[in-house]
Every structure is written in structure tokens, then in C-alpha cells.
Amino acid sequence: MYINITNACPCNCVFCIRKNADSVCDNDSLWLEHEPSFDEIKAAFDKFDKTGVEEAVFCGYGEPTVRAEMMLETAKLIRENTDMKIRLNTNGLVRLIHKDFDITRFKGLLDSVSVSLNAPTAVRYNEVTRPSFGEAAFDEMLKFAADMKNLGIQTGFTVVDIISDDEIDECENLAEKLGIPLRVRHYITDNESYT
Ligand code: SF4
């Protein structure tokens, strides 16, 4: 069950699917007419056929943690009403988006988190991710991933294969140093399925 609660994001990744398509797979447009209220999310959740669904995923078109409070409320709704695992796909910058955000609030509500590593160095990260926070972003993203792992939340990194093979190797070394697995994602240029 994929949950798209905002189209807002402080980054402008060169590979962002939003640049190339309005949707993924067979879904309707993922551009929201407005950001859904909790009542609208709950109504959609109630209507959704959850038979056999094992995982709920907070993901794009946008950065879910831009609406961190709504995300937490939604995760609570899922936790209290289903046995689904709950995953967050994120750029890992929630503490730059919301100053003083306490990530321990994710504990018990998220089972896993997938953090966009995107590049092996701060310079390349800024070229690929183009965060509005400038140079602080890379270190904060790494620290977020390490802190989530320390909270006992299953943590993984991703990179998209638009960077060079050598850079992917460097990302693998960096991820290994942090004890966090890395998944290499294939760049999606149009409305094809995620791999
Ligand atoms: S962080 Fe995600 S939503 Fe934001 S620009 Fe990058 S790929 Fe797109």
C-alpha cells in the first residue's frame, strides 16, 4: 500500500521520476490536487482493499517527512488497524526540514526506512540531489540513517545508477562502513515499473 501525502520536497534530484512521468505503473496521476487531510487519508485507507497487503510504504511524489506530523498520525492509524509492516522512503533530511524534529518518534511506528544516499561525497551529493539546504545535507542524511539504525529500525540506502560504476563502488564502501545495506536502483526514464 503506497501512501503519497505530499508533492513537496526540498530537493531537486536529477533522476526524480516526477520530471519524466505523472505516475508509476498503472496508477492515476500522483500529482495531488491538494495535500490530503487526515480525514481524507482515513477515508482512503478505509476504502482500500487491504486483503493480503503486507506492507505500507510512505513514498513520493514528494518527500513524506515534509508532512512529518501527518505521516506519524497515518502510521499510527495503520499500526492500530492492520498487521502491515510500515516503511518510509526518504531523503533523510527531516531534521533540516523541521528543526529539532525528534526522530525517536518514529520508533514503534516504522519497521524500516530506505534512505536515498545518491552519491559518495558531499560535493557529488549536492550535484545529484540539489538540496535547498546546501552542504549540510549530505552529513545530515548519513547521520539520519545511522541514528535510525541505532533506534532498531531496519535501515537501507539506495543509489540510482545514474552515477558512475566507480561512484557506486564508493557508495558501497561507505554503506558498508556504516553497516547499512545498499540497493542500486535502475534509473526510470518513463512510466516503467520500479526495479
Ligand atoms: S528526494 Fe525524492 S521526491 Fe525529492 S527530488 Fe529527490 S527523488 Fe524527487
PDB file of C-alpha atoms in Angstrom, residues 66-174:
ATOM      1  CA  VAL A  66       7.715  17.331   4.765  1.00  0.00           C
ATOM      2  CA  ARG A  67       4.424  16.348   6.424  1.00  0.00           C
ATOM      3  CA  ALA A  68       6.061  14.521   9.312  1.00  0.00           C
ATOM      4  CA  GLU A  69       3.174  15.036  11.725  1.00  0.00           C
ATOM      5  CA  MET A  70       0.621  13.725   9.211  1.00  0.00           C
ATOM      6  CA  MET A  71       2.928  10.823   8.442  1.00  0.00           C
ATOM      7  CA  LEU A  72       3.141   9.879  12.114  1.00  0.00           C
ATOM      8  CA  GLU A  73      -0.619  10.118  12.505  1.00  0.00           C
ATOM      9  CA  THR A  74      -1.135   7.959   9.407  1.00  0.00           C
ATOM     10  CA  ALA A  75       1.430   5.394  10.552  1.00  0.00           C
ATOM     11  CA  LYS A  76      -0.413   5.187  13.864  1.00  0.00           C
ATOM     12  CA  LEU A  77      -3.683   4.561  12.019  1.00  0.00           C
ATOM     13  CA  ILE A  78      -2.082   1.721  10.049  1.00  0.00           C
ATOM     14  CA  ARG A  79      -0.364   0.288  13.119  1.00  0.00           C
ATOM     15  CA  GLU A  80      -3.550   0.257  15.158  1.00  0.00           C
ATOM     16  CA  ASN A  81      -5.714  -1.286  12.435  1.00  0.00           C
ATOM     17  CA  THR A  82      -3.513  -3.705  10.491  1.00  0.00           C
ATOM     18  CA  ASP A  83      -0.566  -6.078  10.811  1.00  0.00           C
ATOM     19  CA  MET A  84       1.243  -4.393   7.911  1.00  0.00           C
ATOM     20  CA  LYS A  85       4.923  -3.590   8.128  1.00  0.00           C
ATOM     21  CA  ILE A  86       5.473   0.145   7.648  1.00  0.00           C
ATOM     22  CA  ARG A  87       8.330   1.576   5.564  1.00  0.00           C
ATOM     23  CA  LEU A  88       9.435   5.119   4.871  1.00  0.00           C
ATOM     24  CA  ASN A  89      11.236   6.068   1.668  1.00  0.00           C
ATOM     25  CA  THR A  90      13.021   9.327   2.413  1.00  0.00           C
ATOM     26  CA  ASN A  91      15.795  11.726   1.545  1.00  0.00           C
ATOM     27  CA  GLY A  92      16.788  11.565   5.227  1.00  0.00           C
ATOM     28  CA  LEU A  93      16.621  15.313   5.743  1.00  0.00           C
ATOM     29  CA  VAL A  94      13.681  15.526   8.160  1.00  0.00           C
ATOM     30  CA  ARG A  95      15.807  17.295  10.789  1.00  0.00           C
ATOM     31  CA  LEU A  96      16.725  20.006   8.315  1.00  0.00           C
ATOM     32  CA  ILE A  97      13.137  20.293   7.088  1.00  0.00           C
ATOM     33  CA  HIS A  98      11.787  20.565  10.650  1.00  0.00           C
ATOM     34  CA  LYS A  99      14.342  21.980  13.070  1.00  0.00           C
ATOM     35  CA  ASP A 100      14.558  19.936  16.293  1.00  0.00           C
ATOM     36  CA  PHE A 101      12.406  17.102  14.945  1.00  0.00           C
ATOM     37  CA  ASP A 102      12.806  14.148  17.291  1.00  0.00           C
ATOM     38  CA  ILE A 103      13.286  11.022  15.196  1.00  0.00           C
ATOM     39  CA  THR A 104      12.710   8.747  18.197  1.00  0.00           C
ATOM     40  CA  ARG A 105       9.035   9.431  17.449  1.00  0.00           C
ATOM     41  CA  PHE A 106       9.420   7.017  14.525  1.00  0.00           C
ATOM     42  CA  LYS A 107      10.259   4.176  16.885  1.00  0.00           C
ATOM     43  CA  GLY A 108       7.422   1.685  17.108  1.00  0.00           C
ATOM     44  CA  LEU A 109       5.695   3.227  14.089  1.00  0.00           C
ATOM     45  CA  LEU A 110       8.220   2.448  11.350  1.00  0.00           C
ATOM     46  CA  ASP A 111       9.633  -1.003  10.727  1.00  0.00           C
ATOM     47  CA  SER A 112      12.044   0.047   8.028  1.00  0.00           C
ATOM     48  CA  VAL A 113      13.441   3.084   6.291  1.00  0.00           C
ATOM     49  CA  SER A 114      15.038   3.467   2.890  1.00  0.00           C
ATOM     50  CA  VAL A 115      17.340   6.483   2.682  1.00  0.00           C
ATOM     51  CA  SER A 116      18.496   7.996  -0.606  1.00  0.00           C
ATOM     52  CA  LEU A 117      22.280   8.024  -0.401  1.00  0.00           C
ATOM     53  CA  ASN A 118      22.548   9.121  -4.028  1.00  0.00           C
ATOM     54  CA  ALA A 119      26.305   9.800  -4.079  1.00  0.00           C
ATOM     55  CA  PRO A 120      29.528   9.004  -2.223  1.00  0.00           C
ATOM     56  CA  THR A 121      30.629  12.557  -1.339  1.00  0.00           C
ATOM     57  CA  ALA A 122      29.013  15.815  -0.261  1.00  0.00           C
ATOM     58  CA  VAL A 123      30.052  17.522  -3.481  1.00  0.00           C
ATOM     59  CA  ARG A 124      28.557  14.847  -5.715  1.00  0.00           C
ATOM     60  CA  TYR A 125      25.506  14.537  -3.455  1.00  0.00           C
ATOM     61  CA  ASN A 126      24.752  18.208  -3.965  1.00  0.00           C
ATOM     62  CA  GLU A 127      25.183  17.869  -7.717  1.00  0.00           C
ATOM     63  CA  VAL A 128      22.839  14.873  -7.893  1.00  0.00           C
ATOM     64  CA  THR A 129      20.302  15.727  -5.167  1.00  0.00           C
ATOM     65  CA  ARG A 130      20.394  19.546  -5.298  1.00  0.00           C
ATOM     66  CA  PRO A 131      19.017  20.045  -1.763  1.00  0.00           C
ATOM     67  CA  SER A 132      17.865  23.515  -0.748  1.00  0.00           C
ATOM     68  CA  PHE A 133      19.977  23.150   2.426  1.00  0.00           C
ATOM     69  CA  GLY A 134      23.332  23.225   0.646  1.00  0.00           C
ATOM     70  CA  GLU A 135      26.350  21.483   2.102  1.00  0.00           C
ATOM     71  CA  ALA A 136      24.797  20.494   5.431  1.00  0.00           C
ATOM     72  CA  ALA A 137      22.555  17.968   3.710  1.00  0.00           C
ATOM     73  CA  PHE A 138      24.962  15.096   2.982  1.00  0.00           C
ATOM     74  CA  ASP A 139      26.278  14.724   6.542  1.00  0.00           C
ATOM     75  CA  GLU A 140      22.791  15.083   7.976  1.00  0.00           C
ATOM     76  CA  MET A 141      21.456  12.385   5.652  1.00  0.00           C
ATOM     77  CA  LEU A 142      24.236   9.997   6.761  1.00  0.00           C
ATOM     78  CA  LYS A 143      23.639  10.821  10.411  1.00  0.00           C
ATOM     79  CA  PHE A 144      19.889  10.292   9.997  1.00  0.00           C
ATOM     80  CA  ALA A 145      20.490   6.817   8.557  1.00  0.00           C
ATOM     81  CA  ALA A 146      22.911   5.889  11.356  1.00  0.00           C
ATOM     82  CA  ASP A 147      20.511   7.205  14.006  1.00  0.00           C
ATOM     83  CA  MET A 148      17.554   5.298  12.533  1.00  0.00           C
ATOM     84  CA  LYS A 149      19.628   2.134  12.542  1.00  0.00           C
ATOM     85  CA  ASN A 150      20.557   2.754  16.171  1.00  0.00           C
ATOM     86  CA  LEU A 151      16.859   3.094  17.001  1.00  0.00           C
ATOM     87  CA  GLY A 152      16.440  -0.502  15.818  1.00  0.00           C
ATOM     88  CA  ILE A 153      14.618   0.463  12.628  1.00  0.00           C
ATOM     89  CA  GLN A 154      15.735  -1.653   9.672  1.00  0.00           C
ATOM     90  CA  THR A 155      17.685   0.825   7.568  1.00  0.00           C
ATOM     91  CA  GLY A 156      18.859   0.668   3.959  1.00  0.00           C
ATOM     92  CA  PHE A 157      20.449   3.052   1.495  1.00  0.00           C
ATOM     93  CA  THR A 158      19.647   3.416  -2.192  1.00  0.00           C
ATOM     94  CA  VAL A 159      21.511   4.904  -5.125  1.00  0.00           C
ATOM     95  CA  VAL A 160      20.216   5.316  -8.645  1.00  0.00           C
ATOM     96  CA  ASP A 161      22.509   4.045 -11.377  1.00  0.00           C
ATOM     97  CA  ILE A 162      22.972   7.473 -12.954  1.00  0.00           C
ATOM     98  CA  ILE A 163      26.301   7.862 -11.154  1.00  0.00           C
ATOM     99  CA  SER A 164      29.425   6.086 -12.415  1.00  0.00           C
ATOM    100  CA  ASP A 165      30.302   2.489 -11.546  1.00  0.00           C
ATOM    101  CA  ASP A 166      33.272   3.779  -9.538  1.00  0.00           C
ATOM    102  CA  GLU A 167      30.979   6.055  -7.577  1.00  0.00           C
ATOM    103  CA  ILE A 168      28.590   3.167  -6.936  1.00  0.00           C
ATOM    104  CA  ASP A 169      31.580   1.202  -5.593  1.00  0.00           C
ATOM    105  CA  GLU A 170      32.437   4.148  -3.319  1.00  0.00           C
ATOM    106  CA  CYS A 171      28.826   4.237  -2.122  1.00  0.00           C
ATOM    107  CA  GLU A 172      29.038   0.527  -1.360  1.00  0.00           C
ATOM    108  CA  ASN A 173      32.182   1.097   0.714  1.00  0.00           C
ATOM    109  CA  LEU A 174      30.582   3.982   2.585  1.00  0.00           C
TER     110      LEU A 174
END
